[in-house]
Coordinates of N, CA and C in Angstrom, one line a residue:
X404 N 0.4 10.6 -11.8 CA 0.6 9.1 -10.5 C 2.6 9.2 -9.7
X405 N 3.2 9.0 -9.5 CA 4.7 9.1 -9.5 C 5.0 9.5 -9.0
X406 N 4.5 10.9 -8.6 CA 4.0 11.8 -7.2 C 3.8 11.9 -6.0
X407 N 2.1 11.3 -6.4 CA 2.5 10.1 -4.6 C 2.7 9.5 -4.5
X408 N 3.3 7.8 -6.1 CA 3.4 7.5 -4.9 C 4.4 7.0 -3.4
X409 N 5.4 7.9 -3.3 CA 5.7 7.8 -2.2 C 4.8 8.1 -1.0
X410 N 4.6 9.1 -1.0 CA 2.9 9.6 0.2 C 2.5 8.0 0.4
X411 N 1.8 7.7 -0.7 CA 1.0 6.4 -1.1 C 1.7 5.0 -0.1
X412 N 2.9 5.1 -0.7 CA 3.4 4.3 0.3 C 4.0 4.0 2.0
X413 N 3.8 5.3 2.0 CA 4.1 5.4 3.1 C 2.8 5.1 3.9
X414 N 1.7 5.2 3.4 CA 0.5 5.5 3.9 C -0.3 3.7 4.3
X415 N 0.2 3.0 2.9 CA -0.2 1.4 2.7 C 1.0 0.1 4.0
X416 N 2.1 2.0 4.5 CA 2.3 0.4 4.9 C 2.6 -0.4 6.4
X417 N 1.6 0.4 7.2 CA 1.2 -0.3 8.6 C 0.5 -2.0 7.6
X418 N -0.1 -1.6 6.3 CA -1.0 -2.2 5.6 C 0.3 -4.5 4.6
X419 N 1.2 -3.9 4.6 CA 3.0 -5.0 4.7 C 4.1 -5.1 5.5
X420 N 3.6 -4.1 6.7 CA 5.2 -5.2 7.4 C 5.0 -6.4 7.9
X421 N 6.0 -6.6 8.2 CA 5.8 -8.1 7.8 C 4.8 -8.6 9.8
X422 N 5.4 -7.0 10.4 CA 5.2 -7.6 11.9 C 3.9 -6.7 12.4
X423 N 2.8 -6.8 10.9 CA 1.7 -5.8 10.6 C 0.8 -7.3 10.4
X424 N 1.3 -8.5 9.5 CA 0.1 -9.1 8.9 C -0.3 -10.6 10.9
X425 N -1.5 -10.5 10.6 CA -2.3 -10.9 10.4 C -2.3 -12.7 10.6
X426 N -1.9 -14.0 11.0 CA -1.8 -15.0 10.7 C -0.7 -15.2 9.4
X427 N -0.4 -14.4 9.2 CA 0.9 -14.2 7.4 C 0.0 -13.8 6.5
X428 N -0.6 -13.1 6.8 CA -1.2 -12.5 5.6 C -1.8 -11.1 5.7
X429 N -1.6 -10.6 4.7 CA -0.9 -9.0 4.5 C -3.2 -8.3 5.2
X430 N -2.7 -7.1 4.9 CA -4.6 -6.9 4.8 C -4.0 -6.0 3.6
X431 N -4.3 -6.6 2.8 CA -4.6 -5.1 1.4 C -5.9 -5.1 1.1
X432 N -7.7 -5.6 2.3 CA -8.6 -5.3 1.5 C -8.2 -3.5 2.4
X433 N -7.8 -3.9 3.6 CA -7.9 -2.5 4.2 C -7.2 -1.4 3.3
X434 N -6.3 -1.8 2.4 CA -5.0 -1.2 2.2 C -5.8 -0.3 0.7
X435 N -7.0 -1.3 0.7 CA -7.7 -0.2 -0.8 C -8.0 0.9 -0.1
X436 N -8.5 0.3 1.2 CA -10.0 1.5 1.0 C -9.0 2.4 2.1
X437 N -7.4 2.4 2.5 CA -7.1 3.4 3.6 C -6.8 4.5 2.0
X438 N -6.2 3.9 1.2 CA -5.6 4.2 0.1 C -6.8 5.2 -0.9
X439 N -8.0 5.0 -1.0 CA -9.2 5.8 -1.4 C -9.3 6.4 -1.3
X440 N -9.4 6.4 0.4 CA -9.7 7.6 1.2 C -8.4 8.9 1.3
X441 N -7.6 8.9 1.3 CA -6.4 9.3 1.4 C -6.2 10.1 0.1
X442 N -6.1 8.9 -1.6 CA -5.8 9.8 -2.4 C -7.2 9.6 -3.6
X443 N -8.0 10.6 -3.0 CA -10.0 9.5 -4.0 C -9.3 10.4 -5.4
X444 N -8.0 10.5 -6.3 CA -7.8 11.1 -7.0 C -7.4 10.1 -7.5
X445 N -7.1 8.8 -7.4 CA -6.5 7.8 -7.6 C -8.5 6.9 -8.0
X446 N -8.4 6.7 -9.8 CA -9.2 5.8 -10.3 C -8.5 4.4 -9.5
X447 N -9.8 3.9 -10.2 CA -10.2 2.1 -9.1 C -7.9 1.3 -10.0
X448 N -8.4 1.1 -11.2 CA -7.1 0.6 -11.8 C -6.1 1.8 -10.9
X449 N -6.0 2.4 -10.9 CA -4.9 3.8 -10.3 C -4.6 2.9 -9.3
X450 N -5.3 2.7 -8.4 CA -5.2 2.1 -6.7 C -5.2 1.5 -6.9
X451 N -5.4 0.4 -7.4 CA -4.9 -2.0 -7.9 C -3.2 -1.4 -8.2
X452 N -3.0 -0.7 -9.0 CA -1.8 -0.9 -9.4 C -0.7 -0.3 -8.4
X453 N -1.0 0.8 -7.0 CA 0.1 1.1 -6.3 C -0.2 -0.1 -5.4
X454 N -1.4 -0.5 -5.1 CA -1.3 -1.8 -3.8 C -0.3 -3.1 -4.4
X455 N -0.9 -3.2 -5.6 CA 0.1 -4.3 -6.3 C 1.6 -4.0 -5.3
X456 N 1.9 -3.1 -6.9 CA 3.3 -2.5 -7.0 C 4.1 -2.2 -5.5
X457 N 3.4 -1.6 -4.3 CA 3.6 -1.4 -2.4 C 3.7 -3.0 -2.0
X458 N 3.0 -3.9 -2.6 CA 2.7 -4.8 -1.6 C 4.4 -5.7 -2.2
X459 N 5.4 -5.5 -3.5 CA 6.2 -6.0 -3.8 C 6.9 -5.7 -3.8
X460 N 7.0 -4.3 -3.2 CA 8.3 -3.5 -3.5 C 8.5 -3.9 -1.2
X461 N 7.4 -4.4 -0.8 CA 7.2 -4.4 0.9 C 7.7 -5.8 0.9
X462 N 7.4 -6.7 0.1 CA 8.0 -8.4 0.7 C 9.4 -8.9 0.1
X463 N 9.5 -7.9 -0.8 CA 11.0 -8.5 -1.5 C 12.4 -6.8 -1.0
X464 N 11.4 -6.0 0.2 CA 12.6 -5.6 1.5 C 13.3 -4.1 0.5
X465 N 12.0 -4.0 -0.5 CA 12.8 -3.3 -1.1 C 12.9 -1.1 -0.6
X466 N 11.6 -1.5 0.9 CA 11.2 0.5 0.8 C 11.8 0.2 2.1
X467 N 12.8 1.7 2.8 CA 13.3 1.1 4.3 C 12.1 1.6 4.9
X468 N 12.3 0.0 6.4 CA 11.8 0.3 8.0 C 11.5 1.9 8.5
X469 N 10.3 2.3 9.5 CA 10.5 3.1 9.6 C 11.8 3.2 10.8
X470 N 12.3 4.3 11.1 CA 13.4 4.1 12.3 C 12.2 4.6 14.0

């Protein structure tokens, strides 16, 4: 899971960046779907961990914006 985390964060970026939010809310439900489509090897618990961690990192500004 650690090996795919950077790629997963990039795949989830559009769902958690501030400029992509709709009414101040993220598109977390779509993030799960995208993650499972792009990384089918993740089970449900692993997908939850990746999405929750990415969401916290984006909220804290710990992931650099795209240039």
